[in-house]
Short mmCIF file of C-alpha atoms in Angstrom, two decimals:
data_model
loop_
_atom_site.label_atom_id
_atom_site.label_comp_id
_atom_site.label_asym_id
_atom_site.label_seq_id
_atom_site.Cartn_x
_atom_site.Cartn_y
_atom_site.Cartn_z
CA MET A 1 40.28 41.55 2.17
CA ASN A 2 41.01 37.83 1.93
CA ARG A 3 38.00 35.55 1.65
CA VAL A 4 38.32 32.06 3.10
CA ALA A 5 37.94 29.35 0.50
CA VAL A 6 35.73 26.34 1.23
CA SER A 7 36.95 23.05 -0.19
CA CYS A 8 34.34 20.93 -1.96
CA PRO A 9 34.00 17.46 -0.35
CA SER A 10 33.28 15.92 -3.78
CA CYS A 11 35.93 17.40 -6.10
CA ALA A 12 38.21 19.35 -3.68
CA ALA A 13 37.78 22.61 -5.67
CA ASP A 14 38.09 25.87 -3.71
CA ASN A 15 34.88 27.90 -3.45
CA PRO A 16 34.16 31.30 -1.85
CA GLU A 17 32.89 31.33 1.73
CA GLY A 18 29.10 31.46 2.04
CA LYS A 19 28.38 29.43 -1.09
CA LYS A 20 26.16 26.36 -0.68
CA PHE A 21 27.15 24.46 -3.83
CA CYS A 22 30.45 23.91 -5.63
CA GLY A 23 30.98 26.07 -8.69
CA ASP A 24 32.91 23.24 -10.40
CA CYS A 25 30.84 20.10 -9.78
CA GLY A 26 27.55 21.31 -8.27
CA GLY A 27 28.03 19.23 -5.12
CA ALA A 28 26.82 20.50 -1.74
CA LEU A 29 29.51 22.39 0.19
CA ALA A 30 27.87 22.09 3.60
CA LEU A 31 25.74 19.56 5.38
CA VAL A 32 22.09 20.49 5.16
CA CYS A 33 19.00 19.02 6.74
CA PRO A 34 17.21 16.75 4.24
CA THR A 35 13.87 17.85 5.73
CA CYS A 36 14.12 21.66 5.90
CA GLY A 37 17.39 22.51 4.10
CA ALA A 38 18.94 24.37 7.03
CA ALA A 39 22.72 24.21 7.46
CA VAL A 40 23.73 21.78 10.20
CA GLU A 41 26.89 21.09 12.13
CA ALA A 42 28.94 18.02 11.28
CA GLY A 43 28.48 15.15 13.71
CA LYS A 44 24.98 16.13 14.84
CA LYS A 45 22.21 13.54 14.67
CA PHE A 46 19.23 15.91 14.52
CA CYS A 47 18.55 19.25 12.84
CA GLY A 48 18.59 22.22 15.25
CA ASP A 49 15.89 23.99 13.19
CA CYS A 50 13.26 21.30 12.55
CA GLY A 51 14.40 18.26 14.57
CA GLY A 52 14.70 16.11 11.45
CA VAL A 53 17.00 13.10 11.48
CA LEU A 54 20.37 13.82 9.85
CA THR A 55 22.19 11.27 7.75
CA GLY A 56 25.56 12.99 7.95
CA GLU A 57 25.78 13.00 4.14
CA PRO A 58 25.84 16.17 2.05
CA ALA A 59 22.49 16.85 0.43
CA PRO A 60 22.40 15.86 -3.22
CA SER A 61 22.77 18.78 -5.58
CA VAL A 62 19.81 19.73 -7.73
CA PRO A 63 20.56 19.40 -11.45
CA ALA A 64 20.60 22.77 -13.21
CA ASP A 65 17.94 21.68 -15.69
CA ALA A 66 15.53 20.24 -13.07
CA SER A 67 13.09 23.12 -13.51
CA LYS A 68 12.91 22.41 -17.25
CA ARG A 69 11.91 18.76 -16.87
CA VAL A 70 8.38 17.91 -17.86
CA ALA A 71 6.43 14.85 -16.82
CA GLU A 72 5.71 12.59 -19.73
CA ARG A 73 2.33 10.94 -20.24
CA ARG A 74 2.48 7.72 -22.16
CA LEU A 75 0.25 4.90 -23.25
CA THR A 76 0.86 1.74 -21.22
CA THR A 77 -0.61 -1.72 -21.39
CA ILE A 78 -1.08 -4.05 -18.43
CA LEU A 79 -1.57 -7.81 -18.59
CA PHE A 80 -3.07 -9.54 -15.57
CA ALA A 81 -3.29 -13.32 -15.61
CA ASP A 82 -4.27 -15.78 -12.88
CA LEU A 83 -4.76 -19.49 -12.58
CA VAL A 84 -8.38 -20.70 -12.51
CA GLY A 85 -9.27 -22.79 -9.44
CA PHE A 86 -5.71 -22.85 -8.17
CA THR A 87 -6.69 -22.76 -4.49
CA THR A 88 -8.80 -25.89 -4.89
CA LEU A 89 -6.03 -27.60 -6.86
CA ALA A 90 -3.42 -26.64 -4.25
CA GLU A 91 -5.51 -27.94 -1.34
CA GLY A 92 -5.23 -31.50 -2.64
CA ARG A 93 -1.51 -31.37 -3.45
CA ASP A 94 1.67 -31.64 -1.44
CA ALA A 95 3.07 -28.19 -0.52
CA GLU A 96 6.41 -28.85 -2.24
CA ASP A 97 4.64 -30.02 -5.41
CA THR A 98 2.53 -26.85 -5.33
CA ARG A 99 5.62 -24.67 -4.91
CA GLU A 100 7.31 -26.45 -7.82
CA LEU A 101 4.21 -25.96 -9.98
CA LEU A 102 4.12 -22.23 -9.20
CA SER A 103 7.85 -21.95 -9.90
CA GLN A 104 7.37 -23.55 -13.33
CA TYR A 105 4.39 -21.30 -14.04
CA PHE A 106 6.26 -18.11 -13.02
CA ALA A 107 9.35 -19.07 -15.06
CA MET A 108 7.15 -19.80 -18.07
CA ALA A 109 5.28 -16.49 -17.63
CA ASN A 110 8.57 -14.61 -17.38
CA THR A 111 9.80 -16.21 -20.61
CA VAL A 112 6.57 -15.51 -22.53
CA VAL A 113 6.27 -11.90 -21.35
CA ALA A 114 9.94 -11.21 -22.18
CA ARG A 115 9.48 -12.77 -25.64
CA TYR A 116 6.85 -10.11 -26.39
CA GLY A 117 8.88 -7.23 -24.92
CA GLY A 118 6.98 -6.84 -21.66
CA THR A 119 8.24 -6.58 -18.11
CA ILE A 120 6.92 -8.61 -15.19
CA GLU A 121 5.75 -6.07 -12.65
CA LYS A 122 4.92 -8.60 -9.94
CA PHE A 123 3.75 -12.07 -9.05
CA ILE A 124 0.78 -12.07 -6.67
CA GLY A 125 -0.13 -15.50 -5.31
CA ASP A 126 -1.02 -17.40 -8.48
CA ALA A 127 -1.31 -14.24 -10.60
CA VAL A 128 1.10 -12.42 -12.89
CA MET A 129 1.04 -8.72 -13.69
CA ALA A 130 3.13 -7.48 -16.61
CA VAL A 131 3.50 -4.09 -18.27
CA TRP A 132 4.30 -2.80 -21.77
CA GLY A 133 5.03 0.81 -22.75
CA THR A 134 7.47 1.61 -19.98
CA PRO A 135 10.35 2.30 -19.85
CA VAL A 136 10.35 1.85 -23.64
CA ALA A 137 7.17 2.13 -25.69
CA PHE A 138 6.34 0.65 -29.09
CA GLU A 139 3.32 1.26 -31.30
CA ASP A 140 2.20 -2.36 -31.01
CA ASP A 141 2.53 -2.78 -27.21
CA ALA A 142 -1.18 -3.59 -26.80
CA GLU A 143 -0.97 -6.28 -29.48
CA ARG A 144 2.17 -7.72 -27.89
CA ALA A 145 0.40 -7.95 -24.53
CA VAL A 146 -2.62 -9.72 -26.06
CA ARG A 147 -0.36 -12.19 -27.87
CA ALA A 148 1.55 -12.84 -24.64
CA GLY A 149 -1.75 -13.45 -22.83
CA LEU A 150 -2.90 -15.93 -25.47
CA ASP A 151 0.45 -17.76 -25.37
CA LEU A 152 0.26 -17.90 -21.57
CA VAL A 153 -3.23 -19.43 -21.73
CA ASP A 154 -1.95 -22.12 -24.12
CA ALA A 155 1.23 -22.76 -22.13
CA VAL A 156 -0.66 -23.17 -18.84
CA GLY A 157 -2.99 -25.66 -20.53
CA ALA A 158 0.05 -27.66 -21.65
CA LEU A 159 1.55 -27.44 -18.16
CA GLY A 160 -1.70 -28.76 -16.69
CA ALA A 161 -1.72 -31.67 -19.13
CA ALA A 162 1.88 -32.48 -18.19
CA ILE A 163 0.97 -32.82 -14.50
CA ASP A 164 -2.41 -34.43 -15.21
CA ALA A 165 -4.41 -31.57 -13.74
CA ASP A 166 -7.16 -29.28 -15.01
CA LEU A 167 -4.99 -26.17 -14.99
CA ARG A 168 -6.33 -23.13 -16.82
CA LEU A 169 -5.47 -19.45 -16.98
CA ARG A 170 -7.57 -16.28 -17.27
CA ALA A 171 -5.90 -13.22 -18.75
CA ALA A 172 -7.01 -9.62 -19.12
CA VAL A 173 -5.34 -6.75 -20.93
CA MET A 174 -5.91 -3.04 -20.30
CA THR A 175 -4.42 -0.14 -22.24
CA GLY A 176 -4.58 3.48 -21.19
CA GLY A 177 -2.70 6.66 -20.42
CA ALA A 178 -0.45 6.84 -17.42
#
């Protein structure tokens, strides 16, 4: 009895009929619904079993060691810093001058945080949120974050003096498990 071979769309290896994944590369041999996993016909837009939207792409193969992966808990440190009284300061300034001031502040914050090995997570209005301990952790991440916060406070004071404004920064640091 001759079994029909199914050609893998990823590596072109022949595989026995009825198999779902390639024995050579692990790629999916048939289109499957990303919602329910049922086999679907090529060219269809919706799954006949669950009605899920089909992308037309083979489902990604599951790595063989996926069941062995374990979530990792780690100690992370967050720095949150915001400008004191910025709304009041911005109300009396030209919009373009305010934008330029924020751009200088964000660039300076990015430089300071990077100097201490942190990563800017986001800028929120006149606030900066940075993180240490992910994706790479060091024993002194909390100290690095505190030093970055202190440098930011000093740098914002100098920036305020340069534009002849009372510009100050508040900073808080939190360390904990994530």
